[in-house]
Tab-separated table of C-alpha atoms in Angstrom:
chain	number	residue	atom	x	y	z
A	13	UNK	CA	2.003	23.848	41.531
A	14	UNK	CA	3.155	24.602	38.209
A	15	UNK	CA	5.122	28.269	37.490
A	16	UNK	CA	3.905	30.850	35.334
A	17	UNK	CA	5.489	32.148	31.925
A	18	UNK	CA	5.041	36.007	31.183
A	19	UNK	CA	4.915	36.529	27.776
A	20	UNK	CA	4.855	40.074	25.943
A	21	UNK	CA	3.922	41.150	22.626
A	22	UNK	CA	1.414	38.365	23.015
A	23	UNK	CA	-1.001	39.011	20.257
A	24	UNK	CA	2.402	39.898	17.864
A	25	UNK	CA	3.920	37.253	15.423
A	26	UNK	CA	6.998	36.603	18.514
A	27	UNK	CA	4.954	36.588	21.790
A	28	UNK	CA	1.945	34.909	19.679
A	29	UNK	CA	3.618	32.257	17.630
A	30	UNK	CA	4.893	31.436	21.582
A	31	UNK	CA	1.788	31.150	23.212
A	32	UNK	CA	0.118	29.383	20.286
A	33	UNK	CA	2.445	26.856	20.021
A	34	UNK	CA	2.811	26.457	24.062
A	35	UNK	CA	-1.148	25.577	23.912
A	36	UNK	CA	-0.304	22.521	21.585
A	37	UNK	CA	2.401	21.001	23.884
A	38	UNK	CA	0.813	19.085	26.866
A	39	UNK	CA	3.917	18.826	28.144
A	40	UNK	CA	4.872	21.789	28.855
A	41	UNK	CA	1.523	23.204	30.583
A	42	UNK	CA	2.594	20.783	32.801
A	43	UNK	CA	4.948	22.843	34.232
A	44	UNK	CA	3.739	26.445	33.362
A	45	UNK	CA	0.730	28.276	33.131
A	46	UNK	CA	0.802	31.141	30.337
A	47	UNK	CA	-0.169	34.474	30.462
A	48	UNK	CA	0.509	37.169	28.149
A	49	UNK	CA	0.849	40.588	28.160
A	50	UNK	CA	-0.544	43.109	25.614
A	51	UNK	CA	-1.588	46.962	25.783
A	52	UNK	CA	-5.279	46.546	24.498
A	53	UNK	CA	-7.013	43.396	26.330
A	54	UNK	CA	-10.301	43.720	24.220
A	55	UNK	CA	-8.663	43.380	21.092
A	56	UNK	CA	-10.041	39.741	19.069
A	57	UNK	CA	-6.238	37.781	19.379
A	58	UNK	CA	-6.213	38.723	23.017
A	59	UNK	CA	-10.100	37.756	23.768
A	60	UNK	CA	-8.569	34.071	21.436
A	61	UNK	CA	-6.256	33.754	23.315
A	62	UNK	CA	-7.751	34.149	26.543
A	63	UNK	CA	-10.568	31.812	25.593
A	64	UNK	CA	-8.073	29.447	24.626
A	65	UNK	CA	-6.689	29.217	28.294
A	66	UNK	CA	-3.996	32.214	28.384
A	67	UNK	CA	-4.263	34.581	31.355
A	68	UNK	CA	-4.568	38.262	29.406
A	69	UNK	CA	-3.343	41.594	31.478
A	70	UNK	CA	-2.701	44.557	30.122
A	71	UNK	CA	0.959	45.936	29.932
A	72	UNK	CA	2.328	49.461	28.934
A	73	UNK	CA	6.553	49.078	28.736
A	74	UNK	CA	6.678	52.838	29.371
A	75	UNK	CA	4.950	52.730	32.666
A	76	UNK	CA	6.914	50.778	35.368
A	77	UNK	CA	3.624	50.002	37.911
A	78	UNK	CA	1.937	48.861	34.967
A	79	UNK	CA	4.814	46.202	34.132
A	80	UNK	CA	4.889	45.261	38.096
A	81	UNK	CA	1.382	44.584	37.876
A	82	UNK	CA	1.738	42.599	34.510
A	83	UNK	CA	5.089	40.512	36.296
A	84	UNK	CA	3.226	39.360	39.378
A	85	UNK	CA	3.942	36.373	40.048
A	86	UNK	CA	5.807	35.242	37.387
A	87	UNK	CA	8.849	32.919	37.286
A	88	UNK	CA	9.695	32.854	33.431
A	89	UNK	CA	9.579	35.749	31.480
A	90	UNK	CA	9.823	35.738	27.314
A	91	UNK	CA	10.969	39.504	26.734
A	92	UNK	CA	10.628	41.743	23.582
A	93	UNK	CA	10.363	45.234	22.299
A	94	UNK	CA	9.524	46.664	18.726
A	95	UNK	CA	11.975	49.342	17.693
A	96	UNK	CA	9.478	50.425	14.957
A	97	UNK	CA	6.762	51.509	17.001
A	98	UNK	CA	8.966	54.588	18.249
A	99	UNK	CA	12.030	54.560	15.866
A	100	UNK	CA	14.290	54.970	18.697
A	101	UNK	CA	17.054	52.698	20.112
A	102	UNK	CA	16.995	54.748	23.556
A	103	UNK	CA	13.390	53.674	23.969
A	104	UNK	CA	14.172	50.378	22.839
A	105	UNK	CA	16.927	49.909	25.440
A	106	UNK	CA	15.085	51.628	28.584
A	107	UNK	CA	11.775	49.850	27.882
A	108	UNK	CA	14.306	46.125	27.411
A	109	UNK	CA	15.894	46.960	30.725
A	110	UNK	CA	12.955	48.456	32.807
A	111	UNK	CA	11.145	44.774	32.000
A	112	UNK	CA	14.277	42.960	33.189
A	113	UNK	CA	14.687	45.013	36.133
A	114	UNK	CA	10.799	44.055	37.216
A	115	UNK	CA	11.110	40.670	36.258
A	116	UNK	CA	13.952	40.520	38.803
A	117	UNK	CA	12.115	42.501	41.547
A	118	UNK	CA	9.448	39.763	41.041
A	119	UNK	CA	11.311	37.202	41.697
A	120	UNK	CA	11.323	35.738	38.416
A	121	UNK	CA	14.001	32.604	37.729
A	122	UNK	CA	14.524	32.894	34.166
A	123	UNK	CA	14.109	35.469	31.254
A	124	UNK	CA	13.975	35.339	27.730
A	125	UNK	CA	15.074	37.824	25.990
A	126	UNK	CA	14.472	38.150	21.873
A	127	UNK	CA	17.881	39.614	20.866
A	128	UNK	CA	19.928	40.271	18.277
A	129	UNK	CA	23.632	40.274	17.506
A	130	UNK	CA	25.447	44.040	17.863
A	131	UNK	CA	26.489	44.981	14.603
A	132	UNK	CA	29.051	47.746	15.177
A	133	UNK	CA	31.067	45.779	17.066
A	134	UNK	CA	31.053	42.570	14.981
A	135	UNK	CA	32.069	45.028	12.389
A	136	UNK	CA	34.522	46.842	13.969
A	137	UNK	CA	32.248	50.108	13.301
A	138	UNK	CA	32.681	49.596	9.941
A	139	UNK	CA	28.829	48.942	9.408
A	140	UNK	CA	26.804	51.573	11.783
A	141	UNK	CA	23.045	52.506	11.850
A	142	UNK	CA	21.505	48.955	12.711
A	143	UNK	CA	19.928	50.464	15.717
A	144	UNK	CA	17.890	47.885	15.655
A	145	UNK	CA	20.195	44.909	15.714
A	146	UNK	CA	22.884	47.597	18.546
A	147	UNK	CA	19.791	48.238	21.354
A	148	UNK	CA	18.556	44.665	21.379
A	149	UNK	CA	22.236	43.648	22.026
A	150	UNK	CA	22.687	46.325	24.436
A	151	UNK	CA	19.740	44.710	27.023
A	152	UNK	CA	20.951	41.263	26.184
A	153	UNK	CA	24.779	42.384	28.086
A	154	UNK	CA	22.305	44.524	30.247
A	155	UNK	CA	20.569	41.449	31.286
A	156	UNK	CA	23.549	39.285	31.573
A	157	UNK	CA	24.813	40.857	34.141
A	158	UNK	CA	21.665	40.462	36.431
A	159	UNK	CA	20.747	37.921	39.296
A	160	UNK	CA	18.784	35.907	36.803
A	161	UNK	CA	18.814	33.250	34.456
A	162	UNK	CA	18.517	34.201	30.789
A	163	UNK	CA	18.890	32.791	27.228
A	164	UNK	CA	18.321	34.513	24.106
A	165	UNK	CA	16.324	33.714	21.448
A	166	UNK	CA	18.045	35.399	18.041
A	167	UNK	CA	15.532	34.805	15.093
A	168	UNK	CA	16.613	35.442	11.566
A	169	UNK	CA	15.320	37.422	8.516
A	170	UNK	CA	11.570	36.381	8.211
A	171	UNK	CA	10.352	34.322	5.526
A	172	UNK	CA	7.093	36.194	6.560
A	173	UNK	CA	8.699	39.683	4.762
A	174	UNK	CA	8.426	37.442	1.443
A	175	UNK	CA	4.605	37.445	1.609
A	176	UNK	CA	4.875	41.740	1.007
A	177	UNK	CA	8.259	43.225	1.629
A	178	UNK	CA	10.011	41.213	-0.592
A	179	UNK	CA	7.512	39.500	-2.489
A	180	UNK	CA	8.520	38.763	-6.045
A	181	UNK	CA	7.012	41.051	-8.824
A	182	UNK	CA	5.924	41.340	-12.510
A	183	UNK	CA	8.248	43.661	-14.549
A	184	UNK	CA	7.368	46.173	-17.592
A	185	UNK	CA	8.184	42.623	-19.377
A	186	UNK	CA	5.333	40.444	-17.456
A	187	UNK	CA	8.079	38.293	-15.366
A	188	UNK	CA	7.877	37.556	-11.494
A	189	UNK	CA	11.452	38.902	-10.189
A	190	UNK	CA	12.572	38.465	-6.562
A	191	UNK	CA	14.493	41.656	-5.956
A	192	UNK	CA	16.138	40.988	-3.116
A	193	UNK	CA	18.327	43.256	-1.429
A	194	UNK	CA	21.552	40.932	-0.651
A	195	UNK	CA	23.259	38.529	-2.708
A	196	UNK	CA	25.534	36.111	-0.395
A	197	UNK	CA	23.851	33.557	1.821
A	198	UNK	CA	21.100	34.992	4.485
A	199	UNK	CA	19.374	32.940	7.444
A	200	UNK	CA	15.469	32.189	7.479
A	201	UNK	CA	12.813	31.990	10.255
A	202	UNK	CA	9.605	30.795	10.331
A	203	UNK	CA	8.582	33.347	12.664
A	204	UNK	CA	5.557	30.948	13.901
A	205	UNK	CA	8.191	28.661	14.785
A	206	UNK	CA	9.543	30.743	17.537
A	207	UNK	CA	7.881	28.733	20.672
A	208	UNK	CA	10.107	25.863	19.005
A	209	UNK	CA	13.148	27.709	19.440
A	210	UNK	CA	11.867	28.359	23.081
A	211	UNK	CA	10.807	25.848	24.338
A	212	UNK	CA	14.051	23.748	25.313
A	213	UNK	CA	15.123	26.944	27.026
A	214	UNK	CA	11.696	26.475	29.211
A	215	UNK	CA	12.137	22.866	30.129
A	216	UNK	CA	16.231	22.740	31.048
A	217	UNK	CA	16.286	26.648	32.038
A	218	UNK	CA	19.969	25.738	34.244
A	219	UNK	CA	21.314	23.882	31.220
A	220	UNK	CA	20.958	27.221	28.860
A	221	UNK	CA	21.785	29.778	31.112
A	222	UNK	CA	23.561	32.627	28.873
A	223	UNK	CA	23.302	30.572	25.722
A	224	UNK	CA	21.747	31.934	22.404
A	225	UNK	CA	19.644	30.438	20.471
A	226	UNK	CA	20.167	31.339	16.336
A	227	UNK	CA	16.302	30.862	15.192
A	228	UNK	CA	16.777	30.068	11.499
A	229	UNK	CA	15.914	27.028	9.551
A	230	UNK	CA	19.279	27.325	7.316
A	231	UNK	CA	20.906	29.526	5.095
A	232	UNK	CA	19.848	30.349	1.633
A	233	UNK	CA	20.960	32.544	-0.981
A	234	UNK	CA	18.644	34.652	-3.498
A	235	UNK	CA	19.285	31.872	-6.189
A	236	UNK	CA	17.928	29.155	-3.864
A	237	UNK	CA	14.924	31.076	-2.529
A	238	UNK	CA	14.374	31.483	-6.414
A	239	UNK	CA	14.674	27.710	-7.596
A	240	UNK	CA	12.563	26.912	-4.194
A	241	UNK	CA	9.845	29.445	-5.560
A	242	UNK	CA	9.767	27.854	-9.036
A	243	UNK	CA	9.719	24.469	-7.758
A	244	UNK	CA	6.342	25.012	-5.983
A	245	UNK	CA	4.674	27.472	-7.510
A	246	UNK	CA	4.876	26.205	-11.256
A	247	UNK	CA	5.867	29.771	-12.027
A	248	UNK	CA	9.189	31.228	-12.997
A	249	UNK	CA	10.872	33.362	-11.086
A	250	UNK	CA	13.786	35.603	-12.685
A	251	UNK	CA	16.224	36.398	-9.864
A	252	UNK	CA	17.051	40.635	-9.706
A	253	UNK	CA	18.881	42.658	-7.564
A	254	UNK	CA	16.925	45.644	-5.826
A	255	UNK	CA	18.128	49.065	-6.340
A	256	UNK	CA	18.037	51.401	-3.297
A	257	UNK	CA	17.220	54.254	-5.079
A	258	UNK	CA	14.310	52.473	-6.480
A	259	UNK	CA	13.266	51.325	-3.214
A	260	UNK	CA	13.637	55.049	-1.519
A	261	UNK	CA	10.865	56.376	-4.343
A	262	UNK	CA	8.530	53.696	-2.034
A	263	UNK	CA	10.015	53.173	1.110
A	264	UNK	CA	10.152	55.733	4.402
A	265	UNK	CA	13.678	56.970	4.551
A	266	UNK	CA	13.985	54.798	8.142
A	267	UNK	CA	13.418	51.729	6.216
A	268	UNK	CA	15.337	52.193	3.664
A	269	UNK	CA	18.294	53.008	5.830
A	270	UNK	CA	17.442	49.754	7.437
A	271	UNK	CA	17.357	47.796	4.941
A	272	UNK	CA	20.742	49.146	3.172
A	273	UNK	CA	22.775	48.475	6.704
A	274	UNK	CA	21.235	44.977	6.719
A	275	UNK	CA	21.875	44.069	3.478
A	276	UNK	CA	25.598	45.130	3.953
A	277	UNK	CA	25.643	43.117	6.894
A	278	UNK	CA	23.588	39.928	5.777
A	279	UNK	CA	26.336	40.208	2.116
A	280	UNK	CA	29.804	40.670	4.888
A	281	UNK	CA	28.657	38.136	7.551
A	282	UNK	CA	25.858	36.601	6.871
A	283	UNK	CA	23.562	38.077	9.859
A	284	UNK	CA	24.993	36.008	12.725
A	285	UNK	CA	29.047	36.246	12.071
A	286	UNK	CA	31.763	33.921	11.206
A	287	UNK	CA	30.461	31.384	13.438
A	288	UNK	CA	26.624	31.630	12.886
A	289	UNK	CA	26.692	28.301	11.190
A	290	UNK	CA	28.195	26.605	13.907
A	291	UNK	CA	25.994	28.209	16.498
A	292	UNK	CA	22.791	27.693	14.142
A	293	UNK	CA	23.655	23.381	13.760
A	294	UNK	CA	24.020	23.648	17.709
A	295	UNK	CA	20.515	25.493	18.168
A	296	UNK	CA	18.820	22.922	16.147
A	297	UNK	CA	20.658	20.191	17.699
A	298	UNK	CA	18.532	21.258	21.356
A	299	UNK	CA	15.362	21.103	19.627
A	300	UNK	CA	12.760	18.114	19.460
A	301	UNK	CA	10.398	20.145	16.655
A	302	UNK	CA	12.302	20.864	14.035
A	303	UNK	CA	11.610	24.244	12.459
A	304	UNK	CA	9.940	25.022	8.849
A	305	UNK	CA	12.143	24.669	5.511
A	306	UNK	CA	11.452	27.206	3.151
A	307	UNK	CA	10.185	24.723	1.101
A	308	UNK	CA	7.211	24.355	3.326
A	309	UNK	CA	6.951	27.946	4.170
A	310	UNK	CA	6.148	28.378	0.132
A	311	UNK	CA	3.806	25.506	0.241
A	312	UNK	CA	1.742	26.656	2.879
A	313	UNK	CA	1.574	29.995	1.693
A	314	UNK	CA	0.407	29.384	-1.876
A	315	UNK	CA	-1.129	30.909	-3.871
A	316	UNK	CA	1.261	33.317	-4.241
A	317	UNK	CA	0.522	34.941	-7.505
């Protein structure tokens, strides 16, 4: 009989991507059957999803019988929480380690757990404020230290936050600029290409038990992302750097704080440390689909302007 994966944030661009991309690989619904876990059931990608074949229960990360009910019977569990929707890294960590703790009490074999790296401690506390990046990495040790096994699935900067976030601009004199926020060299994702990443983890769970996998298709800097722009678009794009204060006359004041510890971080260490390179050519050495160049992200998302 073949096990069953748990996936949350199933109709969001993590748990989604997953359980789109599970749907187009025969081989492994060999082995699992998918269900996915989402607050509002009725909602169009759920009622998709569920006609395409994936088992839809509601899920509320705040309410521990409602996350027993939603880890019945599973044995593999992909794991994630959205700081943004509350702002707060205590939320973050207690809802991370209340679905660990009932994916254990379940009797699950394996969770997944979307992380990221903790960024006061790489730094030495000379960075602080990525609560974002700190409370993920707090449930990853969390979960390490449980009777289960995990991997961790560490994605990248989005090339998604191009299409708005980041998206290149006319000036006062009529030229597209990318403004980004960091010069050095940054990591990309494909976000859509997460059930890539996840996927090896699935199908040899013993042989990546505690490993991480760095979800990026390869480093650029603002100059390539630039040239890659031109290249496809048939438009120039002039490369700028953003200024904060600019970016606080449109921004919240807990994005902007965001974005100004990130940038810091992505310009000293390049999002995933001294050896993300390393750890990045091993992730996409495990992988038998390899994940989407920027190049093709731009393609595929044209027209742009």
């Amino acid at each position: 009989m073949s096990k069953l994966l748990t996936v949350f944030g199933a109709t969001g661009l993590q748990g989604g991507s997953l359980l789109h991309y599970l749907l187009k690989r025969p081989d492994v619904l060999k082995s699992y059957r998918l269900r996915g876990v989402t607050r509002n059931v009725s909602k169009p990608a759920a009622v998709a999803l569920q006609e395409a074949g994936v088992e839809m229960v509601p899920g509320d990360m705040d309410d521990q019988a409602s996350l027993s009910a939603a880890l019945t019977g599973s044995n593999a569990v992909f794991a994630m929480t959205n700081f943004w929707e509350k702002c707060s890294a205590e939320v973050e960590v207690a809802q991370g380690k209340a679905i660990a703790d009932v994916a254990v009490a379940a009797g699950a074999e394996l969770i997944v757990w979307s992380s990221l790296l903790n960024v006061t401690e790489m730094s030495n506390g000379k960075i602080s404020g990525a609560k974002h990046f700190d409370s993920k990495a707090e449930v990853e040790a969390y979960i390490r230290t449980l009777p289960i096994k995990s991997a961790f699935f560490v994605p990248a900067l989005y090339m998604q936050m191009m299409t708005h976030l980041f998206k290149p601009k006319l000036n006062d004199e009529g030229e597209l600029v990318f403004s980004a926020t960091w010069s050095g060299l940054c990591p990309l994702v494909d976000i859509t290409d997460t059930g890539k990443f996840i996927v090896p983890i699935l199908l040899s769970p013993d042989k990546y038990h505690g490993k991480r996998f760095i979800a990026a298709t390869a480093y650029y800097s603002p100059a390539d992302m630039v040239e890659i722009w031109t290249k496809v678009t048939g438009k120039e794009i002039k490369l700028g750097q953003a200024s904060m204060e600019a970016w606080g006359q449109s921004h919240p004041p807990e994005l902007l704080s965001v974005l100004e510890t990130t940038s810091k971080f992505v310009d000293d260490y390049q999002l995933f440390g001294p050896g993300g390179q390393e750890d990045l050519n091993w992730t996409l050495a495990q992988m038998d689909d390899p994940p989407t160049t920027w190049e093709k992200f731009v393609e595929a998302n044209e027209p742009w302007f």
